[in-house]
Short mmCIF file of C-alpha atoms in Angstrom, two decimals:
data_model
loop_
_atom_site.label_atom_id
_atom_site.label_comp_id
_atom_site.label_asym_id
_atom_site.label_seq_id
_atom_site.Cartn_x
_atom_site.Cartn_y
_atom_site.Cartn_z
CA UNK A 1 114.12 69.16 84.73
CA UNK A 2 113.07 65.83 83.81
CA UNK A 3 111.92 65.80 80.25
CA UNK A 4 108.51 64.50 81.43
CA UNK A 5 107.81 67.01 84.01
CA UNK A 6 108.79 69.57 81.49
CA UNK A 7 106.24 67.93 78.82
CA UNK A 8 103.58 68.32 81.75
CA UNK A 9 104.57 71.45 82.32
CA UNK A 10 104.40 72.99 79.24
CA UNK A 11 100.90 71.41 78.69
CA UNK A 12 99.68 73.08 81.39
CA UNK A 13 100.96 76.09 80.81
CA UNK A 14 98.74 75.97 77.50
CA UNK A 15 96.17 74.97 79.48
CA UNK A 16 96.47 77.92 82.10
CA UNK A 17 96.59 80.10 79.08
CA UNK A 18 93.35 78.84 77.74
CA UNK A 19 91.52 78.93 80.77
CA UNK A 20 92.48 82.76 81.78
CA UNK A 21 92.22 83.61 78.20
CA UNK A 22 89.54 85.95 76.35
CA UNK A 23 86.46 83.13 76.91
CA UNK A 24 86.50 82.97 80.67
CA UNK A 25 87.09 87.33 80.73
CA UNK A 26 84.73 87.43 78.32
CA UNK A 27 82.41 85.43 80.40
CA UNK A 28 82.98 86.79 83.82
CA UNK A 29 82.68 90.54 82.78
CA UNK A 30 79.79 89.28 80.13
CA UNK A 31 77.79 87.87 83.50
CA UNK A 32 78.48 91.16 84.94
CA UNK A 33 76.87 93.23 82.39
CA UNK A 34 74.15 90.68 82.05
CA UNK A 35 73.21 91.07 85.82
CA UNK A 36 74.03 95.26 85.59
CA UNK A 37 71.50 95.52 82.84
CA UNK A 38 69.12 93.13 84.09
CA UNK A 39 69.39 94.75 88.06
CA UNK A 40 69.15 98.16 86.60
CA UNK A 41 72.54 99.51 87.34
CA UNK A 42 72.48 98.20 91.36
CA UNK A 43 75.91 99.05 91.51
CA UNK A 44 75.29 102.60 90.95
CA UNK A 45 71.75 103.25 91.83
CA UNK A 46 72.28 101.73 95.47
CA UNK A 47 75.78 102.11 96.42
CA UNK A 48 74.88 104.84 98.71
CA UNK A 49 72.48 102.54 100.66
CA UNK A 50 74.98 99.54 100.57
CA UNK A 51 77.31 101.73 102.04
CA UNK A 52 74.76 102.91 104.68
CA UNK A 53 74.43 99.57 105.62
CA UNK A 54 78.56 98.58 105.76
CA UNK A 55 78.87 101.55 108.03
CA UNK A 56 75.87 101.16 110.17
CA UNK A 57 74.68 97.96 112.78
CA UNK A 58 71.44 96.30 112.23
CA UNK A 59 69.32 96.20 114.83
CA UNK A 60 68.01 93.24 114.06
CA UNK A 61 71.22 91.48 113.46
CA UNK A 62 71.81 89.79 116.59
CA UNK A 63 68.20 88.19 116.60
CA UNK A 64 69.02 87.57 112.65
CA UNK A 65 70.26 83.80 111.97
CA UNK A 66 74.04 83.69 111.04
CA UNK A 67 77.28 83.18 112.60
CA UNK A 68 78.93 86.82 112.82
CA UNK A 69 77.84 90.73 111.82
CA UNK A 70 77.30 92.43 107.90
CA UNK A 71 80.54 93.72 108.79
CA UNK A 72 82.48 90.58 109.52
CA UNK A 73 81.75 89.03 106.74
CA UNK A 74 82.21 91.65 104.26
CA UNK A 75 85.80 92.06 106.51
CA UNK A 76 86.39 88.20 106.00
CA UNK A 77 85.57 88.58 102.51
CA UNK A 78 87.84 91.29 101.70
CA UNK A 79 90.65 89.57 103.86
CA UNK A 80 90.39 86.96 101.18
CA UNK A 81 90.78 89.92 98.51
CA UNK A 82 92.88 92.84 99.18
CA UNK A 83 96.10 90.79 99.09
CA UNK A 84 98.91 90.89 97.32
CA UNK A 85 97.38 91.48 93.99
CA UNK A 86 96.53 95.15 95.46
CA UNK A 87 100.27 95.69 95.21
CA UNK A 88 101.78 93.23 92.96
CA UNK A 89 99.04 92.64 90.80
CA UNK A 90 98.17 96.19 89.69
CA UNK A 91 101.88 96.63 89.09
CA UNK A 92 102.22 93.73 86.24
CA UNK A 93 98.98 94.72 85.10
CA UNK A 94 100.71 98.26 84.18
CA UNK A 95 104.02 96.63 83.20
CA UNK A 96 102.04 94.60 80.97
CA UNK A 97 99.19 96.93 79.38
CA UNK A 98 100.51 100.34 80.28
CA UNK A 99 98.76 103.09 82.02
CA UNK A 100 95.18 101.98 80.21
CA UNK A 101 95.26 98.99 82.36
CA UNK A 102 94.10 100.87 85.03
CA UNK A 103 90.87 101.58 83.40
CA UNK A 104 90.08 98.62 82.07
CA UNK A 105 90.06 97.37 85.89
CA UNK A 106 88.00 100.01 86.70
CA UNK A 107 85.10 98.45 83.90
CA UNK A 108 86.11 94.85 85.40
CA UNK A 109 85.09 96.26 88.90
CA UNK A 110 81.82 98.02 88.32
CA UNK A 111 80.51 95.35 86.69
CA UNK A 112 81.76 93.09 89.01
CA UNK A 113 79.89 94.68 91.55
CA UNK A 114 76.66 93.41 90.51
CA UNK A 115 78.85 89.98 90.26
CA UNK A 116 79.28 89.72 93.89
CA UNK A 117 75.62 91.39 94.70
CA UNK A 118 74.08 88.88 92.84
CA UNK A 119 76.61 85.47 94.19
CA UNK A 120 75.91 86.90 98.03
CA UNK A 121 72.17 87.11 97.26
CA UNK A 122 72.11 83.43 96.35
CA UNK A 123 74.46 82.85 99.58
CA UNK A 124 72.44 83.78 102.22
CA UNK A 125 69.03 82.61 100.17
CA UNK A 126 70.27 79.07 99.84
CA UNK A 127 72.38 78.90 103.28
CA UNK A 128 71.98 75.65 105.46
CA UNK A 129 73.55 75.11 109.13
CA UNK A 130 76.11 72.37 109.63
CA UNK A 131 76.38 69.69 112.25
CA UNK A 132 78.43 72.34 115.01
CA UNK A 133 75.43 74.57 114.06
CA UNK A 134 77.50 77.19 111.95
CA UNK A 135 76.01 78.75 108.66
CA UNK A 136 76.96 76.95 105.56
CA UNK A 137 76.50 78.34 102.07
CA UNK A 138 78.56 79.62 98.95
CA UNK A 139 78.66 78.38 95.15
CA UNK A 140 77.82 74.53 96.61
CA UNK A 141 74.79 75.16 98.08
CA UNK A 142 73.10 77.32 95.17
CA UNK A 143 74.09 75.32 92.84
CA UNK A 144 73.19 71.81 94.55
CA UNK A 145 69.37 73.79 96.30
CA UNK A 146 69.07 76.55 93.25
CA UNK A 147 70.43 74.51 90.13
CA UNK A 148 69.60 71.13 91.51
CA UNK A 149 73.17 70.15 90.02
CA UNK A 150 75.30 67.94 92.94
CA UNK A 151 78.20 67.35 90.88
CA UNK A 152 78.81 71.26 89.43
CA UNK A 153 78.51 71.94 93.46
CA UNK A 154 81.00 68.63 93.97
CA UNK A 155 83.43 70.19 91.33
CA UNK A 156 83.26 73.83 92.45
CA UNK A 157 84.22 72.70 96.43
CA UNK A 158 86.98 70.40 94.72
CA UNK A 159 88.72 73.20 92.61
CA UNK A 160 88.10 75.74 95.70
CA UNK A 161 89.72 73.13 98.39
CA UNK A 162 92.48 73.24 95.07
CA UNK A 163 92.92 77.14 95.64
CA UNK A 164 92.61 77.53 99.50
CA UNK A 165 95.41 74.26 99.96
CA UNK A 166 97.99 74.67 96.85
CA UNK A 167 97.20 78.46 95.90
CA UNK A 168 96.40 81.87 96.23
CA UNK A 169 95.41 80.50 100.37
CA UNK A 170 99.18 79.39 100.96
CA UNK A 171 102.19 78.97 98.97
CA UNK A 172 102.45 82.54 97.12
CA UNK A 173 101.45 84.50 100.41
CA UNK A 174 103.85 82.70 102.86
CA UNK A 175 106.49 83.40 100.16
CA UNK A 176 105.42 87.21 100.29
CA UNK A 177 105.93 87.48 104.12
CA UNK A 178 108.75 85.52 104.16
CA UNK A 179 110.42 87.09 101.06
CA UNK A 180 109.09 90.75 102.73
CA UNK A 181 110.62 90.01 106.44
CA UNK A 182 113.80 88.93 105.28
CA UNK A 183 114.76 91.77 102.91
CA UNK A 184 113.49 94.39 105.25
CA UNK A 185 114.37 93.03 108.26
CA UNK A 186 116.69 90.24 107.79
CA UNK A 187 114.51 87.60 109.83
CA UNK A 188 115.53 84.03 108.83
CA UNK A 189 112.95 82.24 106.96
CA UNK A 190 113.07 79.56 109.22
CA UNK A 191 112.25 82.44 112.06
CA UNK A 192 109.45 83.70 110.16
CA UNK A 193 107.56 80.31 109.26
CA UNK A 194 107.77 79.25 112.23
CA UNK A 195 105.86 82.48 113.78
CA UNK A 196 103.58 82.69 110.90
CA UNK A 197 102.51 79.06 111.65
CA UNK A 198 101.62 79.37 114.91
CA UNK A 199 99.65 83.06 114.58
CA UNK A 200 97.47 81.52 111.52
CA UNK A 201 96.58 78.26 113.59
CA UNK A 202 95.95 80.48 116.75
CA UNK A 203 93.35 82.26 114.53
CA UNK A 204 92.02 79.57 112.65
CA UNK A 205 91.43 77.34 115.02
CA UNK A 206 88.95 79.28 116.41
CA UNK A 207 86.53 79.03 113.35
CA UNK A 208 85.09 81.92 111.30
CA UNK A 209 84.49 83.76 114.40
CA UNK A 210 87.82 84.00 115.67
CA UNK A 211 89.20 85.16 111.85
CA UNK A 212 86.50 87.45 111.17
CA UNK A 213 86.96 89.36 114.67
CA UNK A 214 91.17 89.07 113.51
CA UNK A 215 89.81 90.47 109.86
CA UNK A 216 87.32 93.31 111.18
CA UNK A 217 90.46 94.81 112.92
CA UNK A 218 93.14 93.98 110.77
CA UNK A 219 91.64 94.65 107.58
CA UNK A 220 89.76 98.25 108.12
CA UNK A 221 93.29 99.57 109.53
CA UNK A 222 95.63 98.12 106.94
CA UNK A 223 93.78 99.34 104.18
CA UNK A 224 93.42 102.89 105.83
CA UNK A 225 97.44 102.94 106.84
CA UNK A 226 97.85 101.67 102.76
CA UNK A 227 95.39 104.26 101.66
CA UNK A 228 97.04 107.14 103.74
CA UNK A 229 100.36 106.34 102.42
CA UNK A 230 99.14 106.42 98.88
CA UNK A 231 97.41 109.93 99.32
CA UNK A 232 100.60 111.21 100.76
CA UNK A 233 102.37 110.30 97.55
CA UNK A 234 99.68 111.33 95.41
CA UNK A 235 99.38 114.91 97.35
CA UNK A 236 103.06 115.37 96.71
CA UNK A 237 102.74 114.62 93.47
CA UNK A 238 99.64 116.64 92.99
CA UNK A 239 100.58 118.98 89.92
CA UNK A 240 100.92 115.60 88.28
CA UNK A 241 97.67 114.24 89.36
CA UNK A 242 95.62 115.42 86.53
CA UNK A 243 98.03 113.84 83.61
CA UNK A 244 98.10 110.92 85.45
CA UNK A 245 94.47 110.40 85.04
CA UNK A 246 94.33 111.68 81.48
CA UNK A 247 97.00 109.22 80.64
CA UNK A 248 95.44 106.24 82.26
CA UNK A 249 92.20 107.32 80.22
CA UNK A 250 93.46 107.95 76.79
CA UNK A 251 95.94 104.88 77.00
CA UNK A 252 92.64 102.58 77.73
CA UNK A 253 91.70 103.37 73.57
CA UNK A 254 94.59 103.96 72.01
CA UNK A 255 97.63 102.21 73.31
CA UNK A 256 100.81 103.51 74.57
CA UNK A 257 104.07 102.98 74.29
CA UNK A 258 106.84 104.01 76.31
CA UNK A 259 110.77 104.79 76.39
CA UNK A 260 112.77 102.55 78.67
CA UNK A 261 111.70 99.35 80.10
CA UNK A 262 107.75 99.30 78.75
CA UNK A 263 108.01 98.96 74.91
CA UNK A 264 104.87 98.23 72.86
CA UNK A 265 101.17 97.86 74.70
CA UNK A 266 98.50 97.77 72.87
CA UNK A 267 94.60 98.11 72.97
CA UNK A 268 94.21 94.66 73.48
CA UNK A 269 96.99 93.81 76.13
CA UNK A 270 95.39 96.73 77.81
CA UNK A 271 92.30 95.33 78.35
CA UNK A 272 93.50 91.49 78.77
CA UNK A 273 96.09 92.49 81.66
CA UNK A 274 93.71 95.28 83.39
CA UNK A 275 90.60 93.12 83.44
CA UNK A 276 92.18 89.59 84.34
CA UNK A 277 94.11 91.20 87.18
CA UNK A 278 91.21 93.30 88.33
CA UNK A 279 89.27 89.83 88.69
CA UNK A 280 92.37 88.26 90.19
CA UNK A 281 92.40 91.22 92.57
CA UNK A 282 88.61 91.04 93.49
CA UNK A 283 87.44 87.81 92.22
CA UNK A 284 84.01 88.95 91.44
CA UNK A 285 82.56 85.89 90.32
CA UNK A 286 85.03 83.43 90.91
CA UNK A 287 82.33 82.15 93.68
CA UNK A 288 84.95 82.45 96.66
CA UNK A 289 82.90 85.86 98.48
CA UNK A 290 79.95 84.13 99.22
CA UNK A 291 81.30 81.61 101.00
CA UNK A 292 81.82 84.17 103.70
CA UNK A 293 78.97 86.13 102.86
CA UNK A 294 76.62 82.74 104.45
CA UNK A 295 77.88 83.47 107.60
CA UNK A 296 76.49 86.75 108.06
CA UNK A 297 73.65 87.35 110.13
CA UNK A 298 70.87 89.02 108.67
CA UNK A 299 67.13 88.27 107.69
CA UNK A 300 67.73 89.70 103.73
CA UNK A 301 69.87 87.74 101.55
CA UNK A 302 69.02 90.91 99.57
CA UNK A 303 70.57 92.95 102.05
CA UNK A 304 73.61 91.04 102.56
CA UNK A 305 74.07 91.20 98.86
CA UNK A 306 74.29 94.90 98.82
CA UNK A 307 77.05 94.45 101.65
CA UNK A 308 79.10 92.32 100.56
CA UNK A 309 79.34 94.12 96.68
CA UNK A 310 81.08 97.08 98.43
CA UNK A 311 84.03 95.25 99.04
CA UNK A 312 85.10 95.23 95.00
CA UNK A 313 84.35 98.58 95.75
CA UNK A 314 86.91 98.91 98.27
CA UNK A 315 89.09 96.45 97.05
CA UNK A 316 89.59 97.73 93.17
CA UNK A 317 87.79 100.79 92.55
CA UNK A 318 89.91 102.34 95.80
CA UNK A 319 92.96 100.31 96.88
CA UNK A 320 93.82 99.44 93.54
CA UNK A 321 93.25 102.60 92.12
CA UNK A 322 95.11 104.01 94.46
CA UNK A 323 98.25 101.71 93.77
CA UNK A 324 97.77 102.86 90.05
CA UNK A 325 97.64 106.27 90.13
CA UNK A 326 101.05 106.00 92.30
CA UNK A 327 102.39 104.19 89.94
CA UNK A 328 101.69 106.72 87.28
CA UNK A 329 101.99 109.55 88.61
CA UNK A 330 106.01 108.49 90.22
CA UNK A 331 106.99 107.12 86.73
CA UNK A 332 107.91 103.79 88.03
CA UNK A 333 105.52 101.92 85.49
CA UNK A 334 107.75 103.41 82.61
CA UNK A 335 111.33 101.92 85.48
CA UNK A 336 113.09 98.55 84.45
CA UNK A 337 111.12 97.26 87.61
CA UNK A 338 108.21 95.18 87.68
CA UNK A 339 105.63 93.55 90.28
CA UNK A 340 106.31 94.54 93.89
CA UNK A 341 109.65 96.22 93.11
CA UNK A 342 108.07 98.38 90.51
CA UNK A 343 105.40 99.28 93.69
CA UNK A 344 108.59 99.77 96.02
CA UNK A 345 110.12 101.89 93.67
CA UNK A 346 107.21 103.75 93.14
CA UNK A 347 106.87 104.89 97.09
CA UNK A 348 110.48 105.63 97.80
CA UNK A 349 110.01 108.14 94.62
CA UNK A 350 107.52 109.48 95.80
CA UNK A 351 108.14 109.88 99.36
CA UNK A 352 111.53 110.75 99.11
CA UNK A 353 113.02 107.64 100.83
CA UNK A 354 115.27 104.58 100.09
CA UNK A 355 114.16 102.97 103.38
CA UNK A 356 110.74 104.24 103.91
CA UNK A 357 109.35 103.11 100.77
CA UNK A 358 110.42 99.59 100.60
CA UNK A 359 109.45 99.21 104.15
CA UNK A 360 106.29 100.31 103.57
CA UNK A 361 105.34 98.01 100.59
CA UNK A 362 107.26 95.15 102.69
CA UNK A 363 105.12 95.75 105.53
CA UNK A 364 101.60 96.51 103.50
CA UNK A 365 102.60 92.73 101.75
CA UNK A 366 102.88 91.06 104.95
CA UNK A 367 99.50 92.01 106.27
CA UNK A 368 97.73 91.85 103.17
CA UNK A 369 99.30 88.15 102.62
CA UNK A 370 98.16 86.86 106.43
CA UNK A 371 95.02 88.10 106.27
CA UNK A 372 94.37 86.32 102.86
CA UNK A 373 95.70 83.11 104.56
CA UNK A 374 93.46 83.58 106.93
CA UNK A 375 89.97 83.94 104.44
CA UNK A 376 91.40 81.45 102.24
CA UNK A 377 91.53 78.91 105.64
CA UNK A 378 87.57 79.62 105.95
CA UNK A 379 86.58 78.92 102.42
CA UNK A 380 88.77 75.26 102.04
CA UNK A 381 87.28 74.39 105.46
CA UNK A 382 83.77 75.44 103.84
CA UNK A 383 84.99 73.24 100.77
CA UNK A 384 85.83 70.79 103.13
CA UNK A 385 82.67 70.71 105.00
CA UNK A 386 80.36 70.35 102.01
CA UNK A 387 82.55 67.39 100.51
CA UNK A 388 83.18 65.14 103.17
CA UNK A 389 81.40 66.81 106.82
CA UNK A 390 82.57 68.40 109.96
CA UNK A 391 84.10 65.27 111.05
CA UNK A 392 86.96 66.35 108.02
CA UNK A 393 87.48 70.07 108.99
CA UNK A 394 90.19 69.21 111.77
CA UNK A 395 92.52 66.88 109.48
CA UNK A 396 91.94 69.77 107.10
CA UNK A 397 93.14 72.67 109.44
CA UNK A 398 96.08 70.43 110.27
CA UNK A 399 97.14 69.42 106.70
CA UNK A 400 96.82 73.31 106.13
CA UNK A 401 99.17 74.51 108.87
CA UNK A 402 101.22 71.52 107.41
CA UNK A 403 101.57 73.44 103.74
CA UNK A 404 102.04 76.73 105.27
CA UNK A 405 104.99 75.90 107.43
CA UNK A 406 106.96 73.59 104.46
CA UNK A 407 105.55 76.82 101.61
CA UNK A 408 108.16 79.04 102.24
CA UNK A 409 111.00 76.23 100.93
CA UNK A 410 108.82 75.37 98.30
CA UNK A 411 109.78 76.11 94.69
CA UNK A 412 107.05 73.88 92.62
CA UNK A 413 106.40 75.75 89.61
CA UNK A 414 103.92 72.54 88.99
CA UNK A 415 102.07 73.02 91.74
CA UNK A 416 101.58 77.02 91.36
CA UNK A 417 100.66 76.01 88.08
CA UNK A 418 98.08 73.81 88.97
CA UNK A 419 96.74 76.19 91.57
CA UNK A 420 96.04 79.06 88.77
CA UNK A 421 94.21 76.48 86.54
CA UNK A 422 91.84 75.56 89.10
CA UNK A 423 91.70 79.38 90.52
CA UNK A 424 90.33 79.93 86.84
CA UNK A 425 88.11 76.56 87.07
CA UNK A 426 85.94 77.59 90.33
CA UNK A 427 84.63 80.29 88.05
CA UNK A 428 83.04 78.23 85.58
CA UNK A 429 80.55 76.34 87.43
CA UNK A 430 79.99 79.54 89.54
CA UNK A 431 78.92 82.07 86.63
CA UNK A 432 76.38 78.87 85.59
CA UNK A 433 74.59 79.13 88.33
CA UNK A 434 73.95 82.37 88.45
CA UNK A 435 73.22 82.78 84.86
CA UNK A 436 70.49 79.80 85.77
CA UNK A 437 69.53 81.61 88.50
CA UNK A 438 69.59 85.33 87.67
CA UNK A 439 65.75 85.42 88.06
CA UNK A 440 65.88 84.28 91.61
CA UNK A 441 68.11 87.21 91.79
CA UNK A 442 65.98 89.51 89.91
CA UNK A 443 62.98 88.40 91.93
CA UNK A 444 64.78 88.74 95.85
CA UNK A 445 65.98 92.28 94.54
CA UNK A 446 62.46 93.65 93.19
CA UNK A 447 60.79 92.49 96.27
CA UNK A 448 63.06 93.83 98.68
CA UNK A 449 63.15 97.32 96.95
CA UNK A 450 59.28 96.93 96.46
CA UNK A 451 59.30 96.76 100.24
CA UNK A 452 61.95 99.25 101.02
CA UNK A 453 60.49 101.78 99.19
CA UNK A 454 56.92 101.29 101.03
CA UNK A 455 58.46 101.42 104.32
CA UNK A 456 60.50 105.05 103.81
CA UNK A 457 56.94 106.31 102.48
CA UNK A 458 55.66 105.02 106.05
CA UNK A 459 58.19 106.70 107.70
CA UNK A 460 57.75 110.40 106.12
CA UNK A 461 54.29 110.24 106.56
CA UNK A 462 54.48 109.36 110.32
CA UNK A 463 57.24 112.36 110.20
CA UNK A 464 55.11 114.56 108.71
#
């Protein structure tokens, strides 16, 4: 390498290790508990209602302003989320912190729950519609209407068109389903880019109607066929089950460390690797969520809110957990392996198959990795929008079809590199604004209760 680009490198690298460090975990899960404490545990108190309201239609949606249902934007949300760090991420989170990891994501999530409630609120609340008349909102528009700060709005659409072009929205998951087809399959790269090209601009050309129609069917069924294979491991492993659990529990406060190929976690790198990878997993207030949330149509921001926090719900406190305790339970997180071998190895252990297994991880990647492409698409054009107008949303959709067809022959550590330190950067001016606007929050939320709670008095009284 040239000795410069190794110099730049290696500065960044420092860099990247500063940003994702203790301060910006300490700050994301500190907003969290902030907005928990604040909201009155929301997370807890109303998850049965928000999940009422995932699993049932509004009748008043399709009057409601917004671009598509509750449920296609929570589904275009989550496409964004349940990716590869479902599989790979929960894995190197173990490798790295042990069993205790697993725990530690599990505090990242439920406060991150009230995270996402509280970013969605401010969504649909400060939501404008663009020149083609489709909903815009997100980060940008709260922070730019809410904060009255244009240039933390300009630098959050900046680091996000950063993500969605150069990161987690391209290079990393066409490397996945190329990587995936090719050792399960043996389907040339070439083959495979050249498909995966053409079925993401089919999709994406059609706006955020045509991917969250894609997501609401793609997403609900991988997840369940992901879910179902991990309770068939975990039932054949049952005896096993309740170790597991104690293990992931007692490893979260004292440490553990193992024989073979995991030698020395401690407290600390228990609670760095499970929390960072939990927000990797589902970036609770990274600012990307609402975004899609905007498009939703509904008359409650407050409402939409509620929505759109069950997908950290789905995304960590079940998918990942569910990765976890396979991992555990199989003994692969104590194997030589690590990321999505150590997940391979873990399934053809526990179902009793050398081709089985790996197929199924290779095939769970694949999905999971498209239909991230295919959320990421929607928030850069979003990004896109807000910087320069809908005039720049078609050079954008080409210049991304561009990057996902030459990704797969890619090997720029630089650019990767880049890509996490701006990941890490959309954060930042995120958690400001809702820290600046957590009484707007607190306000929307005591109202809409306030009313809620008249309304089911109403109701038993005209019932009884």
């Amino acid at each position: 390498m040239n000795p410069l680009l190794e110099t730049l490198q290696n500065l960044l690298q420092i860099v990247d290790n500063l940003i994702w460090g203790p301060p910006l975990l300490i700050l994301l899960v500190g907003t969290g508990v902030y907005l928990t404490l604040r909201l009155g545990f929301i997370q807890i108190r109303y998850l049965p209602l928000a999940l009422s309201y995932v699993f049932s239609r509004n009748k008043k949606q399709n009057t409601a302003k917004g671009d598509v249902s509750s449920f296609a934007a929570l589904c275009t949300a989550l496409s964004a989320t349940i990716g590869t760090g479902n599989i790979v991420g929960v894995a190197t989170a173990i490798k790295m912190g042990g069993p205790g990891a697993l725990f530690w994501m599990w505090l990242a999530a439920l406060f991150g729950m009230a995270t996402k409630y509280a970013e969605c609120l401010l969504a649909v609340k400060y939501r404008e519609q663009d020149a083609n008349g489709q909903m815009l909102g997100g980060p940008m528009y709260y922070l730019e209407k809410g904060v009255g700060s244009k240039w933390l709005a300009k630098l959050f659409a900046f680091f996000t068109l950063g993500v969605a072009c150069f990161g987690i929205g391209t290079f990393p998951q066409v490397n996945a389903i190329v990587d995936a087809a090719y050792l399960s399959f043996e389907i040339p790269r070439e083959y495979t880019v050249v498909a995966l090209t053409l079925l993401v601009a089919t999709v994406t050309l059609g706006g955020i109607k045509s991917i969250s129609n894609v997501a609401s069917k793609v997403v609900p069924v991988m997840a369940a066929f992901y879910i179902l294979a991990c309770i068939t491991v975990l039932t054949s492993q049952a005896s096993a089950l309740p170790s597991a659990v104690a293990l992931v529990v007692s490893s979260a406060f004292t440490g553990h460390a193992a024989t073979g190929g995991f030698v020395g976690a401690s407290i600390m790198l228990a609670i760095q690797s499970g929390i960072a990878r939990g927000v990797f997993s589902n970036e609770s207030g990274l600012g990307s969520a609402p975004m899609a949330a905007a498009a939703a149509q509904t008359d409650s921001c407050v409402r939409q809110g509620l929505t759109s926090m069950t997908g950290t719900f789905f995304d960590t406190i079940i998918i990942c957990t569910m990765t976890g305790l396979t991992l555990v339970v199989t003994g692969a997180w104590e194997s030589e392996y690590a990321g999505a071998a150590m997940t391979t190895y873990a399934f053809a252990s526990g179902l009793g198959s050398s081709y089985w297994g790996p197929l199924l991880v290779s095939v769970g990647l694949m999905f999971f990795a498209f239909t991230t492409i295919l959320g990421w698409n929607y928030y850069g054009e979003r990004c896109i929008t807000y910087l320069f107008g809908v005039k720049a949303i078609k050079p954008y959709k080409f210049i991304f079809l561009v990057l996902i067809a030459v990704g797969a022959f890619l090997k720029l550590d630089l650019i990767w590199l880049i890509a996490d330190i701006v990941n890490g950067l959309m954060a930042i001016p995120n958690l400001i604004g809702l820290v600046l606007l957590r009484e707007v929050v607190i306000s929307e939320s005591r109202m809409y209760f306030s009313q809620l709670k008249q309304d089911t008095k109403v109701e038993q009284q005209q019932t009884a």
